Every structure is written in C-alpha cells, then in structure tokens.
CSV table of C-alpha atoms in Angstrom, one decimal:
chain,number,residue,atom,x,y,z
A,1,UNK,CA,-10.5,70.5,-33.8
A,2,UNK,CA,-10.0,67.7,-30.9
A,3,UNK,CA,-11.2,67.3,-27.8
A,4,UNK,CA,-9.1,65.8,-25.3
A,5,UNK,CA,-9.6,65.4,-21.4
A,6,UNK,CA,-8.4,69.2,-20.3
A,7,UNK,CA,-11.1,70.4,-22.7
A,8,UNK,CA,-13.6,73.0,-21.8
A,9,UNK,CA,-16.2,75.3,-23.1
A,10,UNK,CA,-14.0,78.6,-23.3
A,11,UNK,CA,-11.0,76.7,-24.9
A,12,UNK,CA,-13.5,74.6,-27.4
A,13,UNK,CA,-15.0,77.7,-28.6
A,14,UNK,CA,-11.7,79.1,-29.0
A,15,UNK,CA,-10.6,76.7,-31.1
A,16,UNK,CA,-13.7,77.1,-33.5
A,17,UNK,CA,-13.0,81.2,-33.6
A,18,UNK,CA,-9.3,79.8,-34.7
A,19,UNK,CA,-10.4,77.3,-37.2
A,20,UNK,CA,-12.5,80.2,-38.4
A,21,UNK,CA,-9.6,82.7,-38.3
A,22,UNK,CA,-7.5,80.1,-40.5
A,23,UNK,CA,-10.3,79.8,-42.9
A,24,UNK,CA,-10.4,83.4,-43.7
A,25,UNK,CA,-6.5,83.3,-44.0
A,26,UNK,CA,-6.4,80.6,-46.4
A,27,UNK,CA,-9.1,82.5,-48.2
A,28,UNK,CA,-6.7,85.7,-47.9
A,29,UNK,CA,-10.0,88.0,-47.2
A,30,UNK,CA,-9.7,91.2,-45.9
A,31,UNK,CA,-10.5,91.9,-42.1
A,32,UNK,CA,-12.4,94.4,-40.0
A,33,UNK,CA,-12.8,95.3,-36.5
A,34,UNK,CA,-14.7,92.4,-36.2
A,35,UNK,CA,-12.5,90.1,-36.7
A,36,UNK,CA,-9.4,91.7,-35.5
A,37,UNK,CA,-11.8,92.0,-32.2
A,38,UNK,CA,-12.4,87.9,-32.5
A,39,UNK,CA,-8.7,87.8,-33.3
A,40,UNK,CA,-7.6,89.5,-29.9
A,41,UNK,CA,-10.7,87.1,-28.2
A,42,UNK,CA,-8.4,84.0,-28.8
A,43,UNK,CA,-4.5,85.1,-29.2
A,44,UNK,CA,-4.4,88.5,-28.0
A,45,UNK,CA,-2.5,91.2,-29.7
A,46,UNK,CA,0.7,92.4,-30.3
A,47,UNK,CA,1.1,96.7,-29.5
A,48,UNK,CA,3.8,99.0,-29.8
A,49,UNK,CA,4.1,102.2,-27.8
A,50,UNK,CA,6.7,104.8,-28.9
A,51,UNK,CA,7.6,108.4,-27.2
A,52,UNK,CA,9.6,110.9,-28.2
A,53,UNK,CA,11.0,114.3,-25.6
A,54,UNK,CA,13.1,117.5,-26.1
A,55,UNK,CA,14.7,117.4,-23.3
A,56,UNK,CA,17.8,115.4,-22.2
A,57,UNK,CA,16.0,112.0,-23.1
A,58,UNK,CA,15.9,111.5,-26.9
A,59,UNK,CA,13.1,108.6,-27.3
A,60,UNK,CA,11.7,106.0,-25.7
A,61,UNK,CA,10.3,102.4,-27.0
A,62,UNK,CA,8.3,99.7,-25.7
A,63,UNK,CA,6.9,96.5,-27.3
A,64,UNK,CA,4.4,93.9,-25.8
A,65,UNK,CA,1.7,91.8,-25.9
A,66,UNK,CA,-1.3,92.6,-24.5
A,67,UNK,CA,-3.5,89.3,-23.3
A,68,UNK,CA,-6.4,87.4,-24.6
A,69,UNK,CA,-9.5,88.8,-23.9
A,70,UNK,CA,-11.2,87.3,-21.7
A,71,UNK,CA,-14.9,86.1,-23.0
A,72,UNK,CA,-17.5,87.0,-20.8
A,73,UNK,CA,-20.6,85.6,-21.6
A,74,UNK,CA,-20.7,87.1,-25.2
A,75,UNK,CA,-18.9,84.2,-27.6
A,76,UNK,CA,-22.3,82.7,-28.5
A,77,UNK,CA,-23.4,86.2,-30.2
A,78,UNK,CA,-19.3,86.6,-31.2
A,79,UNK,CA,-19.5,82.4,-32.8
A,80,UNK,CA,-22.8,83.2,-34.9
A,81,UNK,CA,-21.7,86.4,-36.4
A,82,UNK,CA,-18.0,85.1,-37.7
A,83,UNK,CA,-20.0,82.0,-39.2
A,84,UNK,CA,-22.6,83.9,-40.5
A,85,UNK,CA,-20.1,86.4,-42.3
A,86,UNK,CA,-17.5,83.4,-43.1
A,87,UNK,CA,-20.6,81.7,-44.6
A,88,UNK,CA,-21.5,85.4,-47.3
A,89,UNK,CA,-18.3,85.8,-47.7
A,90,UNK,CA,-17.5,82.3,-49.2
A,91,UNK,CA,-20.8,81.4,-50.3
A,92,UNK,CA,-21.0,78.1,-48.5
A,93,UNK,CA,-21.9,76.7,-45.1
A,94,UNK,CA,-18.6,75.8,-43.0
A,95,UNK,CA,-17.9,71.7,-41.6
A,96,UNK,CA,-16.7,71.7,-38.6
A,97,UNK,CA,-14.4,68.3,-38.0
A,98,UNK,CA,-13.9,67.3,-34.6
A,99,UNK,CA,-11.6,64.7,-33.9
A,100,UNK,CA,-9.6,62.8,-31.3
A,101,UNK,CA,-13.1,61.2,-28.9
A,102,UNK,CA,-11.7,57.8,-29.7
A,103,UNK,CA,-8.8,58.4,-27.9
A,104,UNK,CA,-10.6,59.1,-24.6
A,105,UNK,CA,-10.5,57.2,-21.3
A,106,UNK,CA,-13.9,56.3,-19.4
A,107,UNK,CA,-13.2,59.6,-17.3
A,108,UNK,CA,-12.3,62.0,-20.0
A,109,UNK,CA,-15.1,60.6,-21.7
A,110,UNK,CA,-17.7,61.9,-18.8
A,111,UNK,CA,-16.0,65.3,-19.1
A,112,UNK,CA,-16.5,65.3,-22.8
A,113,UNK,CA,-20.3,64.2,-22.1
A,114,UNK,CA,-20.5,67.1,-20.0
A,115,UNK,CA,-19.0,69.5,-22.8
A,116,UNK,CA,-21.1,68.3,-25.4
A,117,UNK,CA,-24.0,69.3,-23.0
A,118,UNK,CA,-22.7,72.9,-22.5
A,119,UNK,CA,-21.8,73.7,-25.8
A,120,UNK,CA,-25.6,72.5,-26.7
A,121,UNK,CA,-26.7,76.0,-28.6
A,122,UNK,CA,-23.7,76.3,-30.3
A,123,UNK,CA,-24.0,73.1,-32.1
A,124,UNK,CA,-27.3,74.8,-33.2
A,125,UNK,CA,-25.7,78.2,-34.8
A,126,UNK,CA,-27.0,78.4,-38.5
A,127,UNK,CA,-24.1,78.1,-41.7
A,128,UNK,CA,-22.2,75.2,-39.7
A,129,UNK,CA,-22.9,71.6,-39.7
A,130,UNK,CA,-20.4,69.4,-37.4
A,131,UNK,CA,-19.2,65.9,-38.0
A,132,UNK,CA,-17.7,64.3,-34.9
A,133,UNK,CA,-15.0,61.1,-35.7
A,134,UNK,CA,-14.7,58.7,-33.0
A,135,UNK,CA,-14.9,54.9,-32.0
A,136,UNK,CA,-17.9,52.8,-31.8
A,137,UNK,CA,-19.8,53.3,-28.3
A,138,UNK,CA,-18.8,57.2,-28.0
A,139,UNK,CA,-22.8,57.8,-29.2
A,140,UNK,CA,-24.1,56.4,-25.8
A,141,UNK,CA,-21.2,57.6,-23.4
A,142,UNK,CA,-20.5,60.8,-25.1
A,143,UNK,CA,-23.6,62.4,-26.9
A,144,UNK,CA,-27.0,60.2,-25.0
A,145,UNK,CA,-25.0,60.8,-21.0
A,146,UNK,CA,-27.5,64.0,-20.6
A,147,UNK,CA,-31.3,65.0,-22.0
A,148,UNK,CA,-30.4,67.9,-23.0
A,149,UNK,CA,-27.8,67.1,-25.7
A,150,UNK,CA,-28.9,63.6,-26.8
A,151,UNK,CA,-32.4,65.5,-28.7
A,152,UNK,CA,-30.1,67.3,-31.5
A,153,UNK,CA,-27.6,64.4,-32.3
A,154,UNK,CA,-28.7,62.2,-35.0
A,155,UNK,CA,-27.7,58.8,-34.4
A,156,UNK,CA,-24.1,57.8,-35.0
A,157,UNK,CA,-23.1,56.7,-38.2
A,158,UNK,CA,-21.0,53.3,-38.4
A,159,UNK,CA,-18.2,53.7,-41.0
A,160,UNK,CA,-17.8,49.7,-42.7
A,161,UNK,CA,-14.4,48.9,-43.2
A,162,UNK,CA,-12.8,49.2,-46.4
A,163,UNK,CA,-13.0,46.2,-48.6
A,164,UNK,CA,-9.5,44.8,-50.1
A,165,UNK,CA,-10.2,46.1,-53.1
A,166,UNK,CA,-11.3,49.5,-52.2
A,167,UNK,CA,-7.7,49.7,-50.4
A,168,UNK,CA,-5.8,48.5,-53.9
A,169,UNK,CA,-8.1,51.6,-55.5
A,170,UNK,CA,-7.0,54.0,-52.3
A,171,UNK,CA,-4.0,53.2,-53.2
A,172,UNK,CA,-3.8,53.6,-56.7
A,173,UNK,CA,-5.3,56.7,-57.0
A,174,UNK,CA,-2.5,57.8,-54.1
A,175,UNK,CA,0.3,56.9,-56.4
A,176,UNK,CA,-1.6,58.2,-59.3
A,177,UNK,CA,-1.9,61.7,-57.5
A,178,UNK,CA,2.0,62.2,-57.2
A,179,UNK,CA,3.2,61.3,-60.1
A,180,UNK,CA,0.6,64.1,-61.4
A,181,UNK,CA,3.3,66.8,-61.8
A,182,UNK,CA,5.4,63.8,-64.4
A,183,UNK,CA,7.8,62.9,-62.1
A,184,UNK,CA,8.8,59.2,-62.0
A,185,UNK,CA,7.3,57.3,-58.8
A,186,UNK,CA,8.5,53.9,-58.1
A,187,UNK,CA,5.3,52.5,-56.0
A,188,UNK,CA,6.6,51.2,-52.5
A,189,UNK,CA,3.8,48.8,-52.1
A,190,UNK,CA,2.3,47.2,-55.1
A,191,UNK,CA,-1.8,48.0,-54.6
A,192,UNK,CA,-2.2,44.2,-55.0
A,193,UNK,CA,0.2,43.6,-52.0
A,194,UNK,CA,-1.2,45.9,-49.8
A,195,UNK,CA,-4.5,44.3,-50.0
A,196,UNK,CA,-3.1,40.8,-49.3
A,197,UNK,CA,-1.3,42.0,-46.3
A,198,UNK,CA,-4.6,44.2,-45.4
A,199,UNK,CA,-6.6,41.0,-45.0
A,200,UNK,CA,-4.5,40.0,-42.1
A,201,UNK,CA,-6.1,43.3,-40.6
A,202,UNK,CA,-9.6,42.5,-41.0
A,203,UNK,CA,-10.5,46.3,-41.6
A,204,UNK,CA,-7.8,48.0,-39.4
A,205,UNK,CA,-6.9,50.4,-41.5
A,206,UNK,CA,-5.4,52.7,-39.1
A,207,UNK,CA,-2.6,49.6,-37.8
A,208,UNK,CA,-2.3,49.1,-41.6
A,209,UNK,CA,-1.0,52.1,-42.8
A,210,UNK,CA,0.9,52.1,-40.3
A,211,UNK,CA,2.8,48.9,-41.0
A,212,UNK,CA,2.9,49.9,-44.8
A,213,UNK,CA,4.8,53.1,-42.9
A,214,UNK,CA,6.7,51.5,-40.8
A,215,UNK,CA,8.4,49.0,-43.4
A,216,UNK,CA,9.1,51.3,-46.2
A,217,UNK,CA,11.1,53.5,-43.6
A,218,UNK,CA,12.9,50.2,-42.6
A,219,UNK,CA,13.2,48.8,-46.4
A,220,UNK,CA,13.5,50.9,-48.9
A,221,UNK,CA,16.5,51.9,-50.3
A,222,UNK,CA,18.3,54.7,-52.1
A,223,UNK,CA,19.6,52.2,-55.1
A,224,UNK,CA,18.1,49.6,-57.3
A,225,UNK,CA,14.8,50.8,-55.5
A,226,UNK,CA,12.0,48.5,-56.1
A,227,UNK,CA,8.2,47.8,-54.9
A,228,UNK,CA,8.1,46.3,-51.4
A,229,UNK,CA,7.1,42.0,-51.7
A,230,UNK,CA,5.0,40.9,-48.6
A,231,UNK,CA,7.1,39.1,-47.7
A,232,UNK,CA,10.1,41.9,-47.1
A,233,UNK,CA,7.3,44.3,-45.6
A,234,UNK,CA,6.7,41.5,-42.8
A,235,UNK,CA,11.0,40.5,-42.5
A,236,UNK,CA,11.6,44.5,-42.1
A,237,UNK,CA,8.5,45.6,-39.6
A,238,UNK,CA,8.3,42.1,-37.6
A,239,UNK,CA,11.1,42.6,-35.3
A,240,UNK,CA,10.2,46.1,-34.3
A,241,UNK,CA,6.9,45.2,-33.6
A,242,UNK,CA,7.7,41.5,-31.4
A,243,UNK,CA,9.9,44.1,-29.5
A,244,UNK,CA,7.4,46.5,-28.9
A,245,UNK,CA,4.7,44.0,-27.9
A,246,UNK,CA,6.8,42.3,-25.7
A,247,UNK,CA,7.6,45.5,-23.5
A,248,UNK,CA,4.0,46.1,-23.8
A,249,UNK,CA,2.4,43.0,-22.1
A,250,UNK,CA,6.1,41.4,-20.5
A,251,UNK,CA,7.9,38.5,-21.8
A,252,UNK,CA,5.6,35.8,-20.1
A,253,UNK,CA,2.6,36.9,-21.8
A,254,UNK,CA,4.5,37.9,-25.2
A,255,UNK,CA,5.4,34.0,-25.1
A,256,UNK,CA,2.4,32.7,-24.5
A,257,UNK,CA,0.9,34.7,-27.1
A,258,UNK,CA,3.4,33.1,-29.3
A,259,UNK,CA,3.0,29.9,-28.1
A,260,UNK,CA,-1.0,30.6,-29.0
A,261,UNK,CA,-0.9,32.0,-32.2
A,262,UNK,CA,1.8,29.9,-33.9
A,263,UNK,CA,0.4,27.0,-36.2
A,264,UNK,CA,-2.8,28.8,-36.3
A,265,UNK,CA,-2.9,29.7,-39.8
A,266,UNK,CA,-3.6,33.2,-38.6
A,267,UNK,CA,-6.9,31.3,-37.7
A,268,UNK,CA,-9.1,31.3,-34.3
A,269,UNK,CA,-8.5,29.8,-31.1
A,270,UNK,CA,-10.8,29.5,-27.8
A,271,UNK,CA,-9.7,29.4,-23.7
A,272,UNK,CA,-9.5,26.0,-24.1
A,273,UNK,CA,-7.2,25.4,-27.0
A,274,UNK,CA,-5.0,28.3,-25.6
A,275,UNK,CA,-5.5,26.1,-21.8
A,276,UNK,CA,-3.9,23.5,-24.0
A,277,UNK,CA,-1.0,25.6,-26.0
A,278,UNK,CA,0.6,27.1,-22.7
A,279,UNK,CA,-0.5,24.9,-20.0
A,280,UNK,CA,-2.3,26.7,-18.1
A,281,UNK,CA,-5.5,26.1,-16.3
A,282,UNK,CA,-8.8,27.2,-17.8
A,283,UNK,CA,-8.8,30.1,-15.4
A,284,UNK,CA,-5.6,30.9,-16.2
A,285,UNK,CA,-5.9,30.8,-20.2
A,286,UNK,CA,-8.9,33.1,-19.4
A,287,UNK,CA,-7.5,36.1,-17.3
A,288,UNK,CA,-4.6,35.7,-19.9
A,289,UNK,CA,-6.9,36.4,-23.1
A,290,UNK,CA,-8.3,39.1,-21.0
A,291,UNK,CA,-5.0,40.6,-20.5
A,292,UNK,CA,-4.7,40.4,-24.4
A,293,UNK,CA,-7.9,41.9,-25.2
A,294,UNK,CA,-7.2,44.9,-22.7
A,295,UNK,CA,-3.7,45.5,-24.7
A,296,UNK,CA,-5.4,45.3,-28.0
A,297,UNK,CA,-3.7,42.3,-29.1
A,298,UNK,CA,-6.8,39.9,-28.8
A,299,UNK,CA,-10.2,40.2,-30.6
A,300,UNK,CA,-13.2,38.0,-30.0
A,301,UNK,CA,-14.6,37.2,-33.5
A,302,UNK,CA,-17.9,35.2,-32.7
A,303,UNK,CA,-19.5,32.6,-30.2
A,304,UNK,CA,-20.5,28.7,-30.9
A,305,UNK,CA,-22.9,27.7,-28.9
A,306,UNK,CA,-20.7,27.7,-25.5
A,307,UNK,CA,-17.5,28.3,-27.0
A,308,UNK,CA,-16.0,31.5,-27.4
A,309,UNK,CA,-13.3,32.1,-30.7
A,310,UNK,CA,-10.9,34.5,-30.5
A,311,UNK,CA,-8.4,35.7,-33.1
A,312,UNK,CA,-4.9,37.8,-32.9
A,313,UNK,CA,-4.7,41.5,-34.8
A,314,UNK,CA,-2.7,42.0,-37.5
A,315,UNK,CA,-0.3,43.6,-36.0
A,316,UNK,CA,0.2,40.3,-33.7
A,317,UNK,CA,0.9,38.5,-36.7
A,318,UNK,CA,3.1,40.7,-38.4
A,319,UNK,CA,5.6,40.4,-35.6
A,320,UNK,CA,5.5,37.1,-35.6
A,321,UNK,CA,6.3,37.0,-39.2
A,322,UNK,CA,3.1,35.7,-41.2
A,323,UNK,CA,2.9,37.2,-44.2
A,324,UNK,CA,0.3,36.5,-46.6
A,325,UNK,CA,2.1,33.5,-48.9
A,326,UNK,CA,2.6,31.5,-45.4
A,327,UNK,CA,0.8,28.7,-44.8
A,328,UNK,CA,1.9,29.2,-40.8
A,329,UNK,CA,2.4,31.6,-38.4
C-alpha cells in the first residue's frame, strides 16, 4: 500500500480490505458472505435485473453497478475479522508493506502524521504486523508529531547501504535466477562492473539501478550482444542525464556545477574552492551549493574544523562522463 498526500482514513483502510481481497485471490480460497460483504465495502458490486411479461412487451433487461458501501463506523470490527480469518485460513500472520512516505513534502507529511494518529487501533489489530519504508527523518515528522501514536511505534530502523560487494552478489544471484529455466543469458552488466560504477554512488542504490536501466536501454544491442564495460554504461547514459540536469537547475548553475566538479577526481570540494572555480563571491558560491543540495545534486560529506566538504552524486558524475577507470572528471 502507499500513502500519498490525498490519503485518508476510509481510503487507507480500503486499501488494506483490498490487499486482503488480493491475498485471498492469489490463494484462490473460497468466499462467503463475508467477504463478498467486504468485497462490495471497497469496489461495489456488479447486479443484473431481468423481467419477463405476457403481454405485448416480450422481456426486459438491465445491468449496473451498484456503489461502494459506504463504511459507517463499522471497518475496525469488518478489518479484524478478514485478518483474523485470512490469518486460519493460511496459517500465518499477514505483513502489511506500506510504501511511498519518502516521497512526501513537509505538508503531506503533517497529513500523513495525522493519519497515522487516526488509524492508531488499527495498527494494533492481532495476525498483522506492518513495516512502513521511508527516508531517514519520517520517524520524528511522521510517527513522534502526536502522543497518541508515537507510544506503539518502535523506533525506526536505519537500513545501511549495501556494500560493493553485496551489490556484485545481488547481482549475481539476479542473473543466476533467470537463467533458472536453461535459457542462455548474456549478463548486461558484469557484477564486477556494477560495483565499480556503484562506488561513484556511495550507497544510492535507487539512482544506481537506475543508471544500470537507463544504459542498457541506450546500449545494448540485438547483434554481437555483449556485457556492458563502464566505460560504454557512462558514454550511453551521460548525455541524457547532463540534459536532464541542466533543465533541472538552468544552464548557469548546470555550468557552474561543471566548472566545480571537473578535475575533482570525483573528490570533495568546500564554498571556498567552488568561490574560486566559478568566480563567484563566497556568498555567492554558498546560495549556489544550496541551490545544489535542494536539487539533489550536492551532498555534504563531513566538517573540518570550520570548513565544510561537499561532494557531487553519482548521477552528477555520470553525466559528466567519469566512469570508474578515469583518473578525471
């Protein structure tokens, strides 16, 4: 399930009667009136009405829909009965996966605060334990905003990034898994390669997968197909991704950013070194790493003493066509 800003009580605890629905059709279990009742709760039902006369008018025929019910006060008692069945029937306790908070503004992320407060006792239904995915700070601003929620939410667990090798293993075991059936698999990205170019992401996995993605759509071919080189992943993906930047964040700053990050060795770099790259002022080299760190472009890696060290993401660095053999940006 995923909560976004229009969410609210009725439609999040519709979506758990439908993930609950699906279960049971994946499962292909029989239904009752119970759960053709919680099936008309959520989608409503299709009827057919049929007639028949003796008189001048042979037959008549109608088809429609009639609407979802609406719940009135009763999906609590309706939420703990179809987990409590779903849980005999399959002889397990159901995870619920909700998905989608780190995607929230600051706004939608008060509303979600305030959902997560409503829906309170039904977090605390027996058979179903809930996992919620999201970015770091969502605990404070999402699950500790109110009293009454923050007392049955463990604290938040902090996922590490993967490790270079763990990717060349999650990667292996991928290719491993589709040539299960015997048919021949030409790997588009070497393991090995992947987890050189996954350095330049320092744990960005999401980004990462996508350049891996983004490249083989751009490089692979239908002859003479072979695994993607670094080096061809970064020449294939780098132009997209300057071009995207650049409408991102306007030409001005795109060139200052590659003013910045060129000769770095894909390294760090402070206000004043970037003051000195562009030519700007200190105040202006600042407001312009700010403007970088709001797009996502910019991440500050660690403090000496006064100084401040900042680094570009690896999706910076991709469109400006390092690539892992480089010495250079």
């Amino acid at each position: 399930m995923r909560i976004v800003a229009e969410s609210t009580v009725l439609a999040f605890v519709a979506d758990v009667l439908r993930v609950l629905l699906r279960i049971r059709s994946a499962y292909k279990l029989d239904g009752d009136a119970f759960w053709r009742r919680t099936a008309r709760i959520v989608e409503g039902a299709d009827t057919q009405a049929g007639g028949f006369s003796v008189g001048p008018v042979g037959v008549s025929y109608e088809r429609g829909r009639v609407p979802a019910e609406a719940p009135l006060g009763n999906l609590y008692e309706v939420v703990g009965e179809a987990l409590g069945r779903l849980h005999a029937e399959l002889g397990s306790p159901v995870l619920l996966h909700v998905n989608n908070l780190e995607n929230l503004s600051e706004d939608d992320e008060r509303r979600a605060a305030r959902l997560i407060r409503d829906l309170r006792d039904f977090f605390l239904v027996p058979s179903a334990h809930w996992v919620f995915a999201g970015a770091s700070g969502v605990d404070d601003s999402v699950f500790r905003a109110y009293d009454q929620a923050a007392g049955i939410f463990p604290e938040a667990i902090m996922l590490e990034a993967l490790r270079a090798d763990e990717v060349t293993e999650l990667l292996r075991c991928r290719y491993e898994h589709l040539a299960q059936d015997g048919s021949p698999l030409v790997p588009p990205v070497e393991p090995r390669v992947a987890a050189d170019l996954y350095a330049l992401y320092h744990g960005d996995l999401r980004n990462f997968l996508r350049l891996l993605s983004d490249a083989c759509a751009l490089a692979l071919g239908i002859e003479g197909i072979s695994p993607l080189s670094a080096e061809r992943i970064v020449a294939a993906a780098a132009p997209r991704y300057a071009k995207s930047i650049e409408r991102r964040i306007g030409t001005t700053d795109f060139d200052y950013l590659t003013t910045v990050v060129r000769g770095t060795s894909a390294g760090e770099f402070t206000v004043g070194t970037t003051a000195a790259r562009t030519g700007l002022g200190q105040s202006g080299a600042s407001r312009l790493i700010g403007r970088l760190r709001g797009s996502g472009l910019v991440v500050q890696t660690r403090t000496e003493g006064k100084r401040v060290l900042y680094r570009a993401e690896g999706q910076v660095l991709i469109a400006l066509g390092y690539s892992p053999s480089s010495q250079t940006v």
